[in-house]
mmCIF file of C-alpha atoms in Angstrom:
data_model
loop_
_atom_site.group_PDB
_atom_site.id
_atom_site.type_symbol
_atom_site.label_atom_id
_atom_site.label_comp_id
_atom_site.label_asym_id
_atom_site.label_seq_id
_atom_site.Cartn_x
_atom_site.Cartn_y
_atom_site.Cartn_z
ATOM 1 C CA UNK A 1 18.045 30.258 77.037
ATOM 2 C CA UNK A 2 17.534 34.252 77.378
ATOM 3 C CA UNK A 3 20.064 35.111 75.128
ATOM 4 C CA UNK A 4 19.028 38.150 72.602
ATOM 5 C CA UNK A 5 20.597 36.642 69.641
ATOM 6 C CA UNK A 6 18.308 33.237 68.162
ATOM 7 C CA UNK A 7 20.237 30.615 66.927
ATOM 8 C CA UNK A 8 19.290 31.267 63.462
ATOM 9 C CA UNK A 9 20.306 34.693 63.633
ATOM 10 C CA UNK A 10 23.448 33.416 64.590
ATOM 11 C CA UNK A 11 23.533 31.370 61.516
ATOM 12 C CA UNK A 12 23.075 33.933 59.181
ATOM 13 C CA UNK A 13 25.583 36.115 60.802
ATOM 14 C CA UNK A 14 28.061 33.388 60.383
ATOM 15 C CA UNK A 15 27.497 33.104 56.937
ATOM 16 C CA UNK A 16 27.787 36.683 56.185
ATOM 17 C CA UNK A 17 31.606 36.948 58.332
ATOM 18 C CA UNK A 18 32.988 33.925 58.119
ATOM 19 C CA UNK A 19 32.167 32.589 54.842
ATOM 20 C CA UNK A 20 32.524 36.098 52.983
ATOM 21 C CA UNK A 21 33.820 39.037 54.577
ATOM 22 C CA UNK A 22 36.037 37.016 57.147
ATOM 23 C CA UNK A 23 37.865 34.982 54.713
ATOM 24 C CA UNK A 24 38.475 37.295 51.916
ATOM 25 C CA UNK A 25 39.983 39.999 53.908
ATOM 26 C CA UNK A 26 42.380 37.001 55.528
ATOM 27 C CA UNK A 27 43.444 35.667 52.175
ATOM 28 C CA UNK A 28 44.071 39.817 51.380
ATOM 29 C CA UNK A 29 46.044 40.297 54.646
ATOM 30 C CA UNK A 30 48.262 37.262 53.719
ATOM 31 C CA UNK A 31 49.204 38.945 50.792
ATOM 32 C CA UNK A 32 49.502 41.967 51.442
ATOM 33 C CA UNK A 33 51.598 41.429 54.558
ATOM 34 C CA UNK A 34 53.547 38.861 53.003
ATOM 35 C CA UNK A 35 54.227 41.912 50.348
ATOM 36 C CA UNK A 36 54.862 44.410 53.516
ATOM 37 C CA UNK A 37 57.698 41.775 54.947
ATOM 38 C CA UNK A 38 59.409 41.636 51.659
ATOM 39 C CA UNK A 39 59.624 45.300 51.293
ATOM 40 C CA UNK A 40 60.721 46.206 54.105
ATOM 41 C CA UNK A 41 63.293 43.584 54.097
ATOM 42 C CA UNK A 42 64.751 45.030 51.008
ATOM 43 C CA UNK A 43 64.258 48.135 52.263
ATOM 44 C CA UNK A 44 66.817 47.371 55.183
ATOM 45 C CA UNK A 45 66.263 46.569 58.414
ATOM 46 C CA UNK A 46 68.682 49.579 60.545
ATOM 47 C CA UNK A 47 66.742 52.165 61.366
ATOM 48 C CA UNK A 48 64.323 51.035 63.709
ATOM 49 C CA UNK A 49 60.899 52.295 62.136
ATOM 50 C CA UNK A 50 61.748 49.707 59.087
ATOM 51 C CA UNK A 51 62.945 47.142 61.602
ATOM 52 C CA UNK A 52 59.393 47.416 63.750
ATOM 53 C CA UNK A 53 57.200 48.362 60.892
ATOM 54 C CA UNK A 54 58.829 44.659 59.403
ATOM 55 C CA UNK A 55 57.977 42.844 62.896
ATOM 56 C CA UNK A 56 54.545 44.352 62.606
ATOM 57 C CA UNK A 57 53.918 42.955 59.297
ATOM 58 C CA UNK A 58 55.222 39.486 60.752
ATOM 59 C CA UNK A 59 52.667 39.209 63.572
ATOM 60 C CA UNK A 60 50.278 40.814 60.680
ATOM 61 C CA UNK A 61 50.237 37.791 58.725
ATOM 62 C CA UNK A 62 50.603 35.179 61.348
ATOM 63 C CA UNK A 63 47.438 36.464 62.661
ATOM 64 C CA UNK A 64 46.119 36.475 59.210
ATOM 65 C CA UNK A 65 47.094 33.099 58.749
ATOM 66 C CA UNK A 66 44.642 32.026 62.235
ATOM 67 C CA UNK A 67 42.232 33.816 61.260
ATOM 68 C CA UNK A 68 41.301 31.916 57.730
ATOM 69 C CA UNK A 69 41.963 28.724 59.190
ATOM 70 C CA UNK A 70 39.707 29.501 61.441
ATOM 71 C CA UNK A 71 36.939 31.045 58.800
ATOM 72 C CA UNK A 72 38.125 27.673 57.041
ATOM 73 C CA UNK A 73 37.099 25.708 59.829
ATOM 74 C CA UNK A 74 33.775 27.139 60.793
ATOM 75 C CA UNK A 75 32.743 26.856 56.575
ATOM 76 C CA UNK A 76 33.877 22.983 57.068
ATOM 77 C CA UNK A 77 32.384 22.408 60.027
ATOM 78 C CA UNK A 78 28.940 23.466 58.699
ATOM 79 C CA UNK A 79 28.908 22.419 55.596
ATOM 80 C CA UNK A 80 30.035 18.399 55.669
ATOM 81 C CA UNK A 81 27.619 18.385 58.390
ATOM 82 C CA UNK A 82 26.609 14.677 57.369
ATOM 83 C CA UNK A 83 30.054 13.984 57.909
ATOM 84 C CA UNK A 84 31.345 11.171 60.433
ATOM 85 C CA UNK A 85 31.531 12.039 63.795
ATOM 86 C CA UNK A 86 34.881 11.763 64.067
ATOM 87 C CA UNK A 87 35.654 13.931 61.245
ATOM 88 C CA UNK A 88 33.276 16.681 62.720
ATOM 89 C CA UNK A 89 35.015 16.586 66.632
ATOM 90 C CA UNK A 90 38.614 16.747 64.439
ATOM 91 C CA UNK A 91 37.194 20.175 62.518
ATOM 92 C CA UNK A 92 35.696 21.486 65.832
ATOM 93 C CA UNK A 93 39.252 20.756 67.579
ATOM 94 C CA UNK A 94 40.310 23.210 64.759
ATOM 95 C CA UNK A 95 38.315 26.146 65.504
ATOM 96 C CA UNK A 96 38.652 26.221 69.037
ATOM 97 C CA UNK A 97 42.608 26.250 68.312
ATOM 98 C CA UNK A 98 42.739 28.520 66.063
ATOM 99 C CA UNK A 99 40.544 30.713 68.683
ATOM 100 C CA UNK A 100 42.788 30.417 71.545
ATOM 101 C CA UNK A 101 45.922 30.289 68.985
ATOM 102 C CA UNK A 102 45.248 34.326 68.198
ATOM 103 C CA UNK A 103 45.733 35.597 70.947
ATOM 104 C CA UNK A 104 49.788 35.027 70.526
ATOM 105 C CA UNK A 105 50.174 36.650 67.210
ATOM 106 C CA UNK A 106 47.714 39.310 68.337
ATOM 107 C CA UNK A 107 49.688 40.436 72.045
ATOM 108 C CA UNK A 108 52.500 40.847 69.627
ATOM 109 C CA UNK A 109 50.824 42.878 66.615
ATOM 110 C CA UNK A 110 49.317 45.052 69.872
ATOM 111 C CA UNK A 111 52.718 45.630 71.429
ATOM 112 C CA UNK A 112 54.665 46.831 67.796
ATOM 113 C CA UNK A 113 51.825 48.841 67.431
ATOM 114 C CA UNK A 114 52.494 50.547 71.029
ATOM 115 C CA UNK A 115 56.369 50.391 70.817
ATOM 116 C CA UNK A 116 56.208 52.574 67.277
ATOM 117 C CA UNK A 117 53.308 55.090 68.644
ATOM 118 C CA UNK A 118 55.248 55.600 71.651
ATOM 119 C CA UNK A 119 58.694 55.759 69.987
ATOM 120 C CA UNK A 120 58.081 58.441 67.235
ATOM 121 C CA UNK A 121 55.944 60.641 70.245
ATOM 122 C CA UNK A 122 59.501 60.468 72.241
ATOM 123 C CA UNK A 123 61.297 61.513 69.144
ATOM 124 C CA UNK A 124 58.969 64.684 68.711
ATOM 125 C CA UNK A 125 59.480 65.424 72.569
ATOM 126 C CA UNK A 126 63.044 64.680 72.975
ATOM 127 C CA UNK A 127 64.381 64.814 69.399
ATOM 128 C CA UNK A 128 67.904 65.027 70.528
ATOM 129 C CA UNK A 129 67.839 62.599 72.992
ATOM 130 C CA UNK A 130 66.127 59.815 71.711
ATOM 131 C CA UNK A 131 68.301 59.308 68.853
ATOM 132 C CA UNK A 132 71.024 58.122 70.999
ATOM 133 C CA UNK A 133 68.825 56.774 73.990
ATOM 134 C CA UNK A 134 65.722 54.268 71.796
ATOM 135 C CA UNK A 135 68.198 53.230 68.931
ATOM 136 C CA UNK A 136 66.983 50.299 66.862
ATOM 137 C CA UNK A 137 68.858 47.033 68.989
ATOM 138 C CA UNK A 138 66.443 48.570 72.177
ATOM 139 C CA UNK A 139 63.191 49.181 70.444
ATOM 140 C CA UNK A 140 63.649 45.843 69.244
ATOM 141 C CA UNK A 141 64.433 44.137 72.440
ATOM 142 C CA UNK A 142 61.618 46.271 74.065
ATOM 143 C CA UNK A 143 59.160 44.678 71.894
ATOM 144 C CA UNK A 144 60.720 40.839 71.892
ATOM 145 C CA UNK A 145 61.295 41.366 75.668
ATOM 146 C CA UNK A 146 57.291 42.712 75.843
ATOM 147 C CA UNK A 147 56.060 40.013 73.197
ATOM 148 C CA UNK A 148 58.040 37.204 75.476
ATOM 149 C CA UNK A 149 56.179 38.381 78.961
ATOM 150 C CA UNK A 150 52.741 37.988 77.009
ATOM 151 C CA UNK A 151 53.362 35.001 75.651
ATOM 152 C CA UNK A 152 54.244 33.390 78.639
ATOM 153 C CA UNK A 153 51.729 34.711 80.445
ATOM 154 C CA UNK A 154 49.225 32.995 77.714
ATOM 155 C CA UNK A 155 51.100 30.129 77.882
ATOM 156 C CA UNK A 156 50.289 29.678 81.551
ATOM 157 C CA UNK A 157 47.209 30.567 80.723
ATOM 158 C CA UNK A 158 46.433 27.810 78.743
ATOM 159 C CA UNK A 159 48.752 24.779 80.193
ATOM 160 C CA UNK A 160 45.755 22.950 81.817
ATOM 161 C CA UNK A 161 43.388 23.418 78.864
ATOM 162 C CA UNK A 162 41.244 20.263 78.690
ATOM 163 C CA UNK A 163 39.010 18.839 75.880
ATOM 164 C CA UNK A 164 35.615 17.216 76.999
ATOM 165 C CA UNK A 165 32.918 16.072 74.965
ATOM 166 C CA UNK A 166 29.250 16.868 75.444
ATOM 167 C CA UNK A 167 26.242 15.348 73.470
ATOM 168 C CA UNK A 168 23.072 17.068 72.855
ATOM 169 C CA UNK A 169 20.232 14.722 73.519
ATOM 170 C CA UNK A 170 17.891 16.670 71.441
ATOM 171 C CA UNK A 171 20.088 16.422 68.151
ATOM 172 C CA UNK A 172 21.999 13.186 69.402
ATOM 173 C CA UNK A 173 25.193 15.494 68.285
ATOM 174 C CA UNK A 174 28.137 15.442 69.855
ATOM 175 C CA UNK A 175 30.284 18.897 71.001
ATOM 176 C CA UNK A 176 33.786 19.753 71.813
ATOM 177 C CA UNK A 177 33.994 22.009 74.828
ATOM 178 C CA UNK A 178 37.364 23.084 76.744
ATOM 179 C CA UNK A 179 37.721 23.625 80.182
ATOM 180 C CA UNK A 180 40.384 24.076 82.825
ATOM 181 C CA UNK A 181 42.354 27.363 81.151
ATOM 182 C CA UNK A 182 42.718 30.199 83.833
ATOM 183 C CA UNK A 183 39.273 32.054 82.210
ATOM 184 C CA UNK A 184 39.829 34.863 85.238
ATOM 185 C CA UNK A 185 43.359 35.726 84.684
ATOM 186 C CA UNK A 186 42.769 35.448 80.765
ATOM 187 C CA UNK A 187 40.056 37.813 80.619
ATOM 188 C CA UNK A 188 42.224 40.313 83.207
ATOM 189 C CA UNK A 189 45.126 39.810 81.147
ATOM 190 C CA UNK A 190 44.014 40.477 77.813
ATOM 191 C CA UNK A 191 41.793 43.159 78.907
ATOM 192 C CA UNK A 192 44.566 44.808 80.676
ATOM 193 C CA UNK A 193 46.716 44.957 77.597
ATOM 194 C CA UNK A 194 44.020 46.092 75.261
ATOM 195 C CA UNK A 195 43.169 48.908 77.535
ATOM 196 C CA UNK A 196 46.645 50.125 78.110
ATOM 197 C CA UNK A 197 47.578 49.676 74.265
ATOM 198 C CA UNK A 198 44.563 51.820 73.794
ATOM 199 C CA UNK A 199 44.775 54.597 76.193
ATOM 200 C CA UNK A 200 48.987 55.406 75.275
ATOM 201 C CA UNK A 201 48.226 55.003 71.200
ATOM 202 C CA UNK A 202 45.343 57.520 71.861
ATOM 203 C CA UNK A 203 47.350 59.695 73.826
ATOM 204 C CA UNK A 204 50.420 59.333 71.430
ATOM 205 C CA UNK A 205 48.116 59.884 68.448
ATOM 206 C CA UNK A 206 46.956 63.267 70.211
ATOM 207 C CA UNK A 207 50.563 64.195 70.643
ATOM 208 C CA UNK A 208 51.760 63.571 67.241
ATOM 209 C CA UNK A 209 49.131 65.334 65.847
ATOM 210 C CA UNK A 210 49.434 68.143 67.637
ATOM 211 C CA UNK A 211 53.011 68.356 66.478
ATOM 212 C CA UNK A 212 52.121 67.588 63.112
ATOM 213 C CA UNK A 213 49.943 70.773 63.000
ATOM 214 C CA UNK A 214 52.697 72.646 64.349
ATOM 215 C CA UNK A 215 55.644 71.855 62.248
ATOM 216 C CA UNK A 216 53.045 72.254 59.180
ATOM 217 C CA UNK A 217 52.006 75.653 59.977
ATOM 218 C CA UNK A 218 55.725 76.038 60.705
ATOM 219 C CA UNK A 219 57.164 74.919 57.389
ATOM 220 C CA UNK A 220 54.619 76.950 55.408
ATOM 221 C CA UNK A 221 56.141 80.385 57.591
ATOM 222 C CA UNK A 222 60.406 79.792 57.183
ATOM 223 C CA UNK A 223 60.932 76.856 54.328
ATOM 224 C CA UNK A 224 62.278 77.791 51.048
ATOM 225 C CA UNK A 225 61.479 74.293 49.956
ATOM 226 C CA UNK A 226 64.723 72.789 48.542
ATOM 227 C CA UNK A 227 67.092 73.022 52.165
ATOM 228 C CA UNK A 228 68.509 69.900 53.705
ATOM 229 C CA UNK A 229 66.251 70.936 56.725
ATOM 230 C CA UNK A 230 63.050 71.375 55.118
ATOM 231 C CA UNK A 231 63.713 68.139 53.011
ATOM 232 C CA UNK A 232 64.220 66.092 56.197
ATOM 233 C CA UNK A 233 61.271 67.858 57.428
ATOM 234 C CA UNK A 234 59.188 67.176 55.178
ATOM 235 C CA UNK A 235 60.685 63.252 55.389
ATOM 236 C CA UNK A 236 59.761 63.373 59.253
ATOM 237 C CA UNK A 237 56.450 64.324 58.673
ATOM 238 C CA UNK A 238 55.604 61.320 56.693
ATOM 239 C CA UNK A 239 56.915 59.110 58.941
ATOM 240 C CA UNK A 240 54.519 60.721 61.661
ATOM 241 C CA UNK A 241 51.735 60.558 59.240
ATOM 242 C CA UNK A 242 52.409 57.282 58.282
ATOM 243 C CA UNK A 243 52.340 56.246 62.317
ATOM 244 C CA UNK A 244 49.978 57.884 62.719
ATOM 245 C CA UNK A 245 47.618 56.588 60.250
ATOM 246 C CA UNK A 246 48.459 52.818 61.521
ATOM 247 C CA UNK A 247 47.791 53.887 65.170
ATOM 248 C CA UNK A 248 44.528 55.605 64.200
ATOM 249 C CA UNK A 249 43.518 52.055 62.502
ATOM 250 C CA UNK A 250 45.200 50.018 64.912
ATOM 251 C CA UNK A 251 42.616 52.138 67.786
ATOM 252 C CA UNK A 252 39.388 51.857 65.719
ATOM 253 C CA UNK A 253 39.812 48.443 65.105
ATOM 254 C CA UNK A 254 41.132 46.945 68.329
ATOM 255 C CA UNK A 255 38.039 48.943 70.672
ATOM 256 C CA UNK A 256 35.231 46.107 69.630
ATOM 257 C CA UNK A 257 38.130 43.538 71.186
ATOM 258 C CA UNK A 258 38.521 45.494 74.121
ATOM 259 C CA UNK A 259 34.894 45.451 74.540
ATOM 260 C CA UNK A 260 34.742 41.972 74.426
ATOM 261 C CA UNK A 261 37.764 41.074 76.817
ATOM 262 C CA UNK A 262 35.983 43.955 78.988
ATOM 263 C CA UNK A 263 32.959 42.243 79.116
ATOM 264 C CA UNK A 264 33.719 38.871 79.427
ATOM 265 C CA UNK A 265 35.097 40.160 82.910
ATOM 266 C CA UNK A 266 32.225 41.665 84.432
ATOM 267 C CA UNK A 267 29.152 39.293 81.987
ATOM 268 C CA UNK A 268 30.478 35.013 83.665
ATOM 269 C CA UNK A 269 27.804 33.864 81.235
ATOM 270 C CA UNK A 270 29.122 35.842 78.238
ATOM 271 C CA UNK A 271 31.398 32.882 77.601
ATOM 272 C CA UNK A 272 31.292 29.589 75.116
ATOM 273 C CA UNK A 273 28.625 27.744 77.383
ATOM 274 C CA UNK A 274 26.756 30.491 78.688
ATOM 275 C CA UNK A 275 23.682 32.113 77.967
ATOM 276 C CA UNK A 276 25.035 34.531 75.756
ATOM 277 C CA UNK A 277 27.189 32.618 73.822
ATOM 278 C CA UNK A 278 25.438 33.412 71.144
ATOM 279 C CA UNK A 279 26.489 36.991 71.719
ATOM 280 C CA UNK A 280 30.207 35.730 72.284
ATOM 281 C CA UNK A 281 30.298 33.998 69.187
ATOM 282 C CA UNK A 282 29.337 37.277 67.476
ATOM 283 C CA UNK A 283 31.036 39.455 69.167
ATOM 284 C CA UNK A 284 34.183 36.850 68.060
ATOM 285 C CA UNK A 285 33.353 37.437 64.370
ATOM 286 C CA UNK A 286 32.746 40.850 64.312
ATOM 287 C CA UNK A 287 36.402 41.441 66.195
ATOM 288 C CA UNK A 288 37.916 39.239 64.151
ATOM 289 C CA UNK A 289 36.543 40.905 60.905
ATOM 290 C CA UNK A 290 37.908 44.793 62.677
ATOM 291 C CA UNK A 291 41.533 43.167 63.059
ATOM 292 C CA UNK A 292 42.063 41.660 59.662
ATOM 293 C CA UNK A 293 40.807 44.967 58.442
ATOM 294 C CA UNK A 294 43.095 46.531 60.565
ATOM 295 C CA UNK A 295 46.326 44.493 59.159
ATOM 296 C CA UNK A 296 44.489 45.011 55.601
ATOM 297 C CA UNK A 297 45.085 48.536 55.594
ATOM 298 C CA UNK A 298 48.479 49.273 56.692
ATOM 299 C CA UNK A 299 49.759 48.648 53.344
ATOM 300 C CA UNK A 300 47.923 51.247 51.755
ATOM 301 C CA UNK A 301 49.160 53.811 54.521
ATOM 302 C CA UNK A 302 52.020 53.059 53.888
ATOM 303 C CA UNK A 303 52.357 53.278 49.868
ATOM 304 C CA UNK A 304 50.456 56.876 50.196
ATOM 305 C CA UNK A 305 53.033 58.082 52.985
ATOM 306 C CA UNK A 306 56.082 56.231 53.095
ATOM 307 C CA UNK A 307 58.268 57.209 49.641
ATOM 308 C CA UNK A 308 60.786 54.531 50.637
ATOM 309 C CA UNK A 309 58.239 51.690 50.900
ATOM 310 C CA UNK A 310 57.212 53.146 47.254
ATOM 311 C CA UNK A 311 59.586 52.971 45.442
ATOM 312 C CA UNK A 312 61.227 49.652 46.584
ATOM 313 C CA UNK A 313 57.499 48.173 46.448
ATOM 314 C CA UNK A 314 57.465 49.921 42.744
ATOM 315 C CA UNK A 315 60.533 48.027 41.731
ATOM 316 C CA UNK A 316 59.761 44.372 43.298
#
């Protein structure tokens, strides 16, 4: 074994994410996206920056959900460690699920994400245009059509997942392992999709920005400050702001994931059985901890920037 990471390392690590950081921020992330659906289904679901902000918040807290049954699992799973065999091959079945089971919730979170970024940079290009061309029906069947294509894709992915059970003579305990999934076109996939989220929210963050700057420095020259124009100004630039913000967070926290679906492609033995699992498993926690933060925050980005999402969250 030449992996860099001991076993009791490891252990510690696991403590510290998934029985502490890991499962508080899910239990937050429920609530708070649970919160984010409600609002913005009061708030109305027309215009499409409510509609995809409300799918976001969907994904949000399905992904949530995964994630502290999986936290829930790993704290079971090593603490009724006397329990019956049985018992402990049921929990591990858990995990593992709830691994794999992320992915689906996540392709979708990843793709609302992208749709928004890349809607609200067309409407700063092509203000005119895109009202009438990306109305709400077509972002939203752009990101069910997107979110479908993934999903089956991960769904072929994982048809021929298998179960097998391996005992360790030295501890005379026995291990559930899966094998058979398409690893290679997993690993391209998801690494494919991660990169490409990245690279057009970065660019569309760098756009929007720019613009921001702009109409700012632009505002402060001709506005009077109570016109019709510099009102709905002033409302478009907290709806940039507020995407923005989310894309910013949504970047920061979905690189370490990236990394590790970039890795796994070029590292075979950075995988559950090889000599850096130990590495994978961390690597696992650590991303995991990034994207719950990532759905944690959204709700404070948007009470600061979105008056709408105030108010109706105000009077809830």
């Amino acid at each position: 074994n030449t992996s860099l990471i001991s076993d009791t390392i490891l252990d510690l690590c696991g403590l510290i994410f998934k029985l502490v950081l890991n499962p508080t921020l899910g239990i937050a992330d429920v609530c708070s996206n649970v919160i984010n659906i409600a609002v913005f289904f009061k708030m109305g679901l027309g215009d499409g920056v409510t509609q995809n902000f409300f799918i976001l918040s969907i994904s949000d807290c399905i992904t949530s959900v995964v994630a502290v049954t999986n936290s829930a699992a790993y704290i079971l799973q090593h603490t009724f460690t006397s329990a019956g065999e049985t018992i402990q091959l049921e929990i591990q079945r858990l995990y593992w699920a709830t691994v794999f089971a992320v992915s689906f919730p996540l392709n979708v979170s990843t793709i609302t994400t992208v749709v928004i970024a890349v809607v609200r940079c067309c409407c700063v290009a092509m203000p005119l245009r895109v009202k009438f061309v990306l109305t709400a029906p077509r972002q939203l069947a752009a990101i069910l059509i997107s979110s479908a294509a993934a999903i089956a894709v991960l769904l072929y992915v994982f048809t021929p997942l298998e179960a097998i059970y391996l005992k360790n003579p030295q501890t005379n305990k026995t291990y559930l392992v899966y094998i058979g999934y398409r690893w290679t076109l997993y690993t391209v996939f998801c690494g494919t999709i991660f990169f490409t989220s990245v690279i057009t929210a970065t660019v569309c963050v760098i756009i929007l920005s720019v613009n921001l700057q702009r109409s700012s420095k632009f505002r402060e020259k001709t506005a009077s400050g109570t016109s019709n124009s510099d009102q709905d100004g002033r409302k478009e630039t907290r709806v940039v702001k507020t995407v923005v913000l989310v894309t910013v967070v949504f970047i920061v926290c979905l690189i370490p994931h990236f990394l590790f679906s970039a890795v796994k492609i070029f590292i075979s033995e950075f995988s559950q059985r090889g000599k850096y699992r130990n590495e994978n498993q961390l690597f696992l926690m650590m991303s995991e901890t990034l994207l719950l933060l990532n759905a944690n925050l959204n709700v404070y980005i948007y009470l600061l920037f979105n008056t709408r999402y105030h108010v109706t969250f105000m009077a809830l």
